[in-house]
Each structure stands twice: as C-alpha cells, then as structure tokens.
Tab-separated table of C-alpha atoms in Angstrom:
chain	number	residue	atom	x	y	z
A	15	MET	CA	128.679	53.487	170.907
A	16	GLU	CA	130.801	51.588	170.782
A	17	ARG	CA	134.435	52.228	171.370
A	18	GLY	CA	138.127	50.861	170.969
A	19	LEU	CA	141.351	51.446	172.744
A	20	ILE	CA	143.559	51.978	169.848
A	21	PHE	CA	147.565	53.341	170.098
A	22	ASP	CA	148.150	53.885	166.336
A	23	ILE	CA	147.008	53.726	163.103
A	24	GLU	CA	149.136	53.848	160.611
A	25	ARG	CA	149.186	54.409	157.243
A	26	TYR	CA	150.637	52.956	154.035
A	27	SER	CA	151.729	50.101	155.460
A	28	THR	CA	152.981	47.247	153.364
A	29	ALA	CA	154.392	44.476	156.075
A	30	ASP	CA	151.277	43.940	157.339
A	31	GLY	CA	149.311	41.788	154.782
A	32	PRO	CA	148.815	42.316	150.835
A	33	GLY	CA	149.431	45.300	149.069
A	34	ILE	CA	148.641	48.755	150.800
A	35	ARG	CA	147.035	48.588	153.677
A	36	THR	CA	145.937	50.599	156.358
A	37	VAL	CA	147.098	49.085	159.953
A	38	VAL	CA	144.759	49.687	163.328
A	39	PHE	CA	146.487	48.517	166.443
A	40	PHE	CA	144.646	48.120	169.192
A	41	LYS	CA	146.188	47.990	173.239
A	42	GLY	CA	146.304	45.262	175.389
A	43	CYS	CA	147.587	42.010	174.709
A	44	ASN	CA	147.146	38.687	176.571
A	45	LEU	CA	150.848	37.722	176.230
A	46	HIS	CA	154.255	39.311	177.506
A	47	CYS	CA	156.476	38.275	174.994
A	48	TYR	CA	159.747	39.446	176.289
A	49	TRP	CA	161.356	40.703	172.907
A	50	CYS	CA	157.693	42.581	172.017
A	51	HIS	CA	158.639	45.194	170.031
A	52	ASN	CA	155.771	47.252	170.737
A	53	PRO	CA	155.761	47.135	174.284
A	54	GLU	CA	153.145	50.129	174.403
A	55	SER	CA	150.471	48.009	173.322
A	56	LEU	CA	150.462	45.779	176.627
A	57	LYS	CA	148.795	46.887	178.798
A	58	VAL	CA	144.670	47.725	178.389
A	59	PHE	CA	144.848	51.311	179.905
A	60	PRO	CA	145.935	54.664	178.509
A	61	GLU	CA	149.846	55.334	179.634
A	62	VAL	CA	152.304	58.423	179.515
A	63	ASP	CA	154.814	58.264	176.959
A	64	ARG	CA	157.754	60.024	178.291
A	65	TYR	CA	160.472	61.720	176.271
A	66	GLU	CA	162.875	63.280	179.012
A	67	GLN	CA	165.653	64.366	176.143
A	68	GLU	CA	162.287	66.836	175.138
A	69	CYS	CA	161.287	68.602	179.096
A	70	ILE	CA	162.417	72.193	179.443
A	71	HIS	CA	161.198	71.135	183.193
A	72	CYS	CA	158.248	74.251	183.031
A	73	GLY	CA	156.428	72.527	185.804
A	74	ARG	CA	152.713	71.859	184.085
A	75	CYS	CA	152.752	68.423	184.155
A	76	VAL	CA	153.177	69.098	188.221
A	77	GLN	CA	150.277	71.890	188.452
A	78	VAL	CA	147.736	69.664	186.748
A	79	CYS	CA	148.203	65.879	188.015
A	80	PRO	CA	145.573	64.739	190.713
A	81	GLU	CA	147.614	62.302	192.042
A	82	LYS	CA	150.844	64.238	192.367
A	83	CYS	CA	153.243	61.570	189.653
A	84	HIS	CA	155.282	63.673	188.322
A	85	VAL	CA	158.265	65.103	190.754
A	86	PHE	CA	161.144	67.406	189.752
A	87	THR	CA	164.840	66.588	191.740
A	88	GLU	CA	168.004	67.364	191.112
A	89	THR	CA	168.402	65.092	188.734
A	90	GLY	CA	165.256	65.501	186.566
A	91	ARG	CA	161.964	64.334	186.690
A	92	VAL	CA	160.141	61.473	188.577
A	93	PHE	CA	157.422	59.804	187.213
A	94	HIS	CA	155.789	57.631	189.959
A	95	SER	CA	153.071	55.542	187.093
A	96	GLU	CA	152.353	53.243	190.207
A	97	LYS	CA	149.930	56.185	190.934
A	98	CYS	CA	148.690	57.081	187.389
A	99	ILE	CA	145.011	57.415	186.736
A	100	HIS	CA	145.436	57.583	182.976
A	101	CYS	CA	143.873	61.059	182.682
A	102	MET	CA	146.078	62.116	180.413
A	103	ALA	CA	145.787	65.547	182.062
A	104	CYS	CA	149.730	66.258	181.771
A	105	THR	CA	149.907	65.218	177.769
A	106	GLU	CA	147.306	68.028	177.196
A	107	ALA	CA	149.157	70.183	179.728
A	108	CYS	CA	153.284	69.489	177.964
A	109	PRO	CA	153.435	72.750	175.568
A	110	VAL	CA	156.462	70.642	174.010
A	111	ALA	CA	154.834	67.660	173.738
A	112	ALA	CA	157.358	65.556	176.160
A	113	LEU	CA	154.574	63.659	177.637
A	114	ARG	CA	152.676	61.871	175.406
A	115	PRO	CA	149.578	59.685	175.605
A	116	ILE	CA	149.787	56.205	174.583
A	117	GLY	CA	146.037	54.905	173.393
A	118	LYS	CA	143.189	56.747	172.752
A	119	TRP	CA	139.366	55.472	172.831
A	120	LEU	CA	138.075	55.719	169.095
A	121	SER	CA	134.821	55.370	167.355
A	122	VAL	CA	134.370	53.280	164.745
A	123	GLU	CA	133.494	56.275	162.641
A	124	ASP	CA	136.774	57.865	163.992
A	125	CYS	CA	138.646	54.789	162.658
A	126	MET	CA	137.183	54.482	159.252
A	127	ALA	CA	137.388	58.354	158.786
A	128	GLN	CA	141.377	57.670	158.262
A	129	ILE	CA	140.528	54.574	156.772
A	130	ARG	CA	139.123	56.012	153.578
A	131	GLU	CA	141.491	58.521	152.808
A	132	ASP	CA	143.093	55.666	151.529
A	133	VAL	CA	141.007	53.456	149.748
A	134	VAL	CA	142.194	54.753	146.526
A	135	PHE	CA	145.413	52.893	147.606
A	136	TYR	CA	143.766	49.427	148.392
A	137	GLY	CA	141.840	49.364	144.292
A	138	LYS	CA	145.302	49.321	142.722
A	139	SER	CA	147.437	47.506	145.202
A	140	GLY	CA	145.382	44.627	146.249
A	141	GLY	CA	145.602	46.070	149.559
A	142	GLY	CA	142.998	46.370	152.957
A	143	VAL	CA	142.894	47.126	156.683
A	144	THR	CA	144.355	45.351	159.191
A	145	LEU	CA	144.081	44.985	162.696
A	146	SER	CA	146.293	44.523	164.699
A	147	GLY	CA	147.978	45.199	168.572
A	148	GLY	CA	148.885	44.449	170.860
A	149	GLU	CA	146.067	41.833	170.607
A	150	VAL	CA	142.837	42.439	168.277
A	151	LEU	CA	140.939	39.395	169.955
A	152	MET	CA	140.479	41.498	173.457
A	153	GLN	CA	138.625	44.025	172.217
A	154	LYS	CA	136.252	41.346	170.092
A	155	ALA	CA	133.001	43.500	170.028
A	156	PHE	CA	134.784	46.302	168.492
A	157	ALA	CA	136.927	44.586	166.131
A	158	GLN	CA	133.670	42.814	164.928
A	159	ALA	CA	131.999	46.320	164.709
A	160	LEU	CA	134.994	47.661	162.299
A	161	LEU	CA	135.366	44.539	159.917
A	162	GLN	CA	131.555	44.531	159.581
A	163	ARG	CA	132.190	48.236	158.714
A	164	CYS	CA	134.879	47.613	156.177
A	165	HIS	CA	133.329	44.922	154.289
A	166	ALA	CA	130.215	47.171	153.849
A	167	GLU	CA	132.124	49.619	152.683
A	168	GLY	CA	134.329	46.705	150.077
A	169	ILE	CA	137.256	47.047	151.765
A	170	HIS	CA	139.632	43.839	152.533
A	171	THR	CA	140.448	42.807	156.261
A	172	ALA	CA	142.960	40.835	157.813
A	173	ILE	CA	143.712	40.727	161.274
A	174	GLU	CA	147.463	39.770	163.391
A	175	SER	CA	146.503	37.824	166.274
A	176	ASN	CA	148.506	35.213	168.573
A	177	LEU	CA	144.957	33.071	168.693
A	178	CYS	CA	145.443	32.431	172.268
A	179	VAL	CA	141.715	32.873	173.144
A	180	ASP	CA	138.739	30.621	172.962
A	181	THR	CA	137.379	29.076	169.524
A	182	ALA	CA	134.098	30.601	170.045
A	183	VAL	CA	135.708	34.628	169.428
A	184	LEU	CA	136.346	33.615	166.177
A	185	GLU	CA	133.378	31.616	165.265
A	186	GLN	CA	131.870	35.153	165.815
A	187	LEU	CA	134.667	37.597	163.320
A	188	ILE	CA	134.800	34.918	160.538
A	189	PRO	CA	131.990	36.354	158.397
A	190	GLN	CA	134.216	39.489	158.354
A	191	LEU	CA	137.173	38.139	158.089
A	192	ASP	CA	139.477	38.016	154.372
A	193	LEU	CA	142.572	36.663	155.969
A	194	VAL	CA	144.027	35.918	159.505
A	195	MET	CA	147.732	36.567	160.115
A	196	ALA	CA	149.285	34.417	162.798
A	197	ASP	CA	152.555	33.821	164.761
A	198	ILE	CA	154.145	30.279	165.881
A	199	LYS	CA	156.754	31.504	168.521
A	200	SER	CA	157.323	28.120	169.300
A	201	MET	CA	156.379	24.525	169.030
A	202	ASP	CA	157.350	23.591	172.153
A	203	ALA	CA	154.875	24.428	174.716
A	204	PRO	CA	156.630	24.785	178.098
A	205	ALA	CA	159.208	26.949	175.766
A	206	HIS	CA	155.916	28.709	174.605
A	207	ILE	CA	155.146	30.015	178.506
A	208	ARG	CA	158.306	31.009	179.445
A	209	GLY	CA	158.482	33.212	176.342
A	210	THR	CA	155.234	34.296	176.207
A	211	GLY	CA	153.664	33.721	179.881
A	212	CYS	CA	150.494	31.702	176.987
A	213	GLY	CA	150.828	28.278	175.960
A	214	ASN	CA	150.367	27.104	172.381
A	215	GLU	CA	148.109	25.012	172.657
A	216	LYS	CA	144.956	27.456	172.214
A	217	THR	CA	147.505	29.193	169.236
A	218	LEU	CA	147.642	25.722	167.100
A	219	ARG	CA	144.189	24.530	167.531
A	220	ASN	CA	142.597	27.747	166.302
A	221	ILE	CA	144.568	27.344	162.979
A	222	ARG	CA	143.717	24.338	162.780
A	223	TRP	CA	140.308	25.127	162.737
A	224	LEU	CA	140.532	28.374	160.478
A	225	ASP	CA	141.995	26.215	158.471
A	226	SER	CA	139.191	23.940	158.442
A	227	ARG	CA	136.607	27.080	157.960
A	228	ASN	CA	139.130	27.524	154.711
A	229	VAL	CA	140.397	30.827	156.125
A	230	PRO	CA	143.284	32.592	153.997
A	231	LEU	CA	146.011	32.346	156.514
A	232	ILE	CA	150.096	33.492	156.730
A	233	ILE	CA	151.692	32.149	160.095
A	234	ARG	CA	154.945	33.886	160.807
A	235	THR	CA	157.452	33.342	164.018
A	236	PRO	CA	159.459	35.825	165.108
A	237	VAL	CA	163.046	34.178	165.512
A	238	ILE	CA	164.581	35.075	169.136
A	239	PRO	CA	168.128	33.626	169.296
A	240	GLY	CA	167.840	31.589	172.142
A	241	PHE	CA	164.452	30.876	172.568
A	242	ASN	CA	162.774	29.578	168.921
A	243	ASP	CA	166.034	29.437	166.833
A	244	SER	CA	166.684	25.765	166.563
A	245	GLU	CA	166.350	23.799	163.461
A	246	ASP	CA	164.472	21.550	165.142
A	247	ASN	CA	161.865	24.215	166.372
A	248	ILE	CA	161.338	25.558	163.078
A	249	ALA	CA	161.176	21.893	161.051
A	250	GLN	CA	158.411	21.500	163.438
A	251	THR	CA	156.488	24.780	162.518
A	252	ALA	CA	157.247	23.587	159.114
A	253	GLU	CA	155.674	20.351	159.264
A	254	PHE	CA	152.547	21.511	161.109
A	255	LEU	CA	151.399	24.359	158.612
A	256	LYS	CA	152.145	20.957	155.449
A	257	SER	CA	148.869	19.604	156.560
A	258	LEU	CA	147.070	23.285	156.080
A	259	SER	CA	144.827	23.683	152.811
A	260	ASN	CA	145.001	27.505	153.438
A	261	LEU	CA	148.179	28.528	153.837
A	262	SER	CA	149.317	31.692	151.381
A	263	TYR	CA	152.745	30.727	153.328
A	264	TYR	CA	155.028	30.882	156.235
A	265	GLU	CA	157.279	33.721	157.246
A	266	LEU	CA	160.537	33.603	159.189
A	267	LEU	CA	161.235	37.178	160.703
A	268	SER	CA	164.084	38.754	162.123
A	269	TYR	CA	164.273	40.095	165.534
A	270	ASN	CA	163.666	43.435	165.639
A	271	PRO	CA	165.220	45.907	168.277
A	272	MET	CA	162.856	48.759	167.629
A	273	GLY	CA	161.138	48.561	170.959
A	274	ASN	CA	163.842	48.802	172.981
A	275	ASP	CA	163.604	52.556	172.895
A	276	LYS	CA	160.261	52.110	174.198
A	277	ARG	CA	160.743	49.823	176.900
A	278	LYS	CA	163.380	52.059	178.462
A	279	ARG	CA	160.601	54.681	178.399
A	280	LEU	CA	158.091	52.749	179.565
A	281	GLY	CA	160.153	50.830	182.658
A	282	TYR	CA	160.453	47.242	180.986
A	283	PRO	CA	163.228	45.622	181.182
A	284	VAL	CA	165.406	45.675	177.782
A	285	PRO	CA	166.176	42.061	176.568
A	286	GLU	CA	170.192	42.283	175.813
A	287	ILE	CA	169.457	39.724	171.753
A	288	THR	CA	171.225	40.295	168.365
A	289	ALA	CA	169.180	39.757	165.622
A	290	LEU	CA	171.039	36.198	163.841
A	291	PRO	CA	173.192	37.344	160.436
A	292	VAL	CA	171.432	37.183	157.440
A	293	ALA	CA	172.792	34.014	156.150
A	294	ARG	CA	171.454	31.965	159.533
A	295	MET	CA	167.964	33.109	158.843
A	296	ARG	CA	168.416	31.986	154.982
A	297	GLU	CA	169.438	28.362	156.521
A	298	LEU	CA	166.435	28.259	158.530
A	299	ALA	CA	164.376	29.372	155.694
A	300	ARG	CA	165.856	26.548	153.496
A	301	THR	CA	165.098	24.321	156.306
A	302	ALA	CA	161.573	25.340	156.337
A	303	ALA	CA	161.099	25.672	152.419
A	304	SER	CA	162.425	22.090	152.430
A	305	ALA	CA	158.739	20.963	153.877
A	306	GLY	CA	157.418	21.757	150.733
A	307	ILE	CA	155.651	24.749	151.426
A	308	PRO	CA	155.952	28.372	150.597
A	309	VAL	CA	158.533	30.628	152.600
A	310	TRP	CA	159.211	34.385	153.096
A	311	LEU	CA	161.878	35.998	154.927
A	312	ASN	CA	161.430	39.271	156.078
A	313	GLY	CA	158.964	40.862	153.771
A	314	THR	CA	160.402	38.747	150.513
A	315	GLN	CA	159.820	35.288	149.235
A	316	TYR	CA	162.469	32.934	149.599
A	317	HIS	CA	163.821	31.226	146.744
A	318	ASN	CA	166.404	28.640	147.566
A	319	ILE	CA	168.932	30.551	144.487
A	320	GLU	CA	172.605	29.007	146.888
A	321	ASP	CA	171.997	25.055	145.609
C-alpha cells in the first residue's frame, strides 16, 4: 500500500487554488528558502514539535525516549534533536500535548476519508483538492496515486510545486492534473541559488513544458525584501510569463512572517525580514501588469485604479 508523509490536511482553504479546497501538505522539500513559512515541511522524516510554554515538567518524555533525547535542567528541558530516531514515543506520552508530531504516514484512503467530507463545497465553489508542501514531487508515487483517486471521484486537482525536478517526473502526473501552481522566486539564477539552494533553470524549463502541454498555470512570486523585490526582477518575470498560452494569472505575495515561531521551536534561524509596504507591493503589481498579463496581489485580482 502506497503511503505518504503528510504533515497537515487543511480544510476550507481559499488561498490554494480556485474555490474552496482541501489542501494536503506533503513533508520534505528539495529547496531551503531562508524565508520559508512552513519550516516544518523541510525534512523528509517525522519531527517533534515542542511547545515549551505548555510543558508541565512531568518527565514522561524522559521515561519513554529510547535515545535519551529529553533532558531537564535548572533552566528547563533540553531536546537533543540530533539523537532523535523519530519514534514519536514522547509525543504519545506527553499528557498536555506540549510535544506534537510533525508528519504522519498516511494511505491514499486515509487522505480521501477527509477529502470526501468536503466534496459538497467543491461543486458549489468550483474548488477541489490541492497537494502542497514541502515539495509534492519528492513523493511522486504517492502524489500520483492520490491524484488518480481524486480524478476517479470527479474532484478537481491541483499541485503547488517549485518544479525544481526533472521533467520526466511531471510527465507521469499530467493526466491527473487540472492545474499547476508554481513559484518563480527569482529570474536571476545565482540569486536563486543563494536564496533557495537550487537554480531556477529546471523551474523555468518545466513551466514552458507544462504550457506546451496546455496545463493551466498560476505562477507566483513571494516578494522577499532584499532578495527579489526589484522592479527589474518583477518585470523580467512578467515578460517571461507573457509568452505563455495557458497562464491563468501571475500573483505577487507579500512576505509572510507566520513561520517565525515555528522556526524558533524547530531550531532554525529566524530571518530579519519586514514585509514591503502595501503601496510598494502595488507598484510592483503595476510593473507586472504593464506586460499585459493578468496580475493578482495577495489573493485579490489587481486593478490599476491609480492611473
């Protein structure tokens, strides 16, 4: 039985494709964007999420951990993540949920049981199911099986992907895909490597390839100050997208700081980033729209009413 490592299933989403959607979040990512707002998605194995303010210092985690990862000191608990074997015994033993699992191995039927609860909303809103992450395509076989089941039950399907994969991976998924949402984080290849750990060549090539196969596309740029927020980068991105025949729209997204608390809990550095002012985001949206493509800004269609 095919299983996937899933860290969340979000219901009633309106931010991950058209209509009301159920979003299945895959764990594991091949990029390491320093601003990532889902840092719990990065690693390819289950993790322990720690809410220290809720800990009652009962010591149950110390008792059940086979690797002695949990140690209590005078200043509180210390968790030695490098020793963790991801057995999740501590999360099961914690009586107050101060330790919580990130990532569970689920079957297609496990996911479908939750998806089916929302089918009535899909039809009325034009929604469906979106596979997100992390990076969906790192678990290609499970993604394909889940998409096939959704299609078999008449459910609209979409994926959110960085597309930094070999095109052969996408070829097997196309028959089960109604929409692809992808990020172009920067048109500058060296900058893309510095910001994400991967170049942009595969992403751009796969966008062109999907367009040639008539797959509807939504392309987005998370606007990160100091990384990709220049007029030139946005203009280059829009010019690239102008050549596509199946672009639904191009969306600019303000930096989202919601991942900072999660980064602290998981031991990742917290970037010093402040989202651009609304006025500046509108200027960048105007730059993109000047290429003659449909533009959205933070979930809303952009209309240049200022000119």
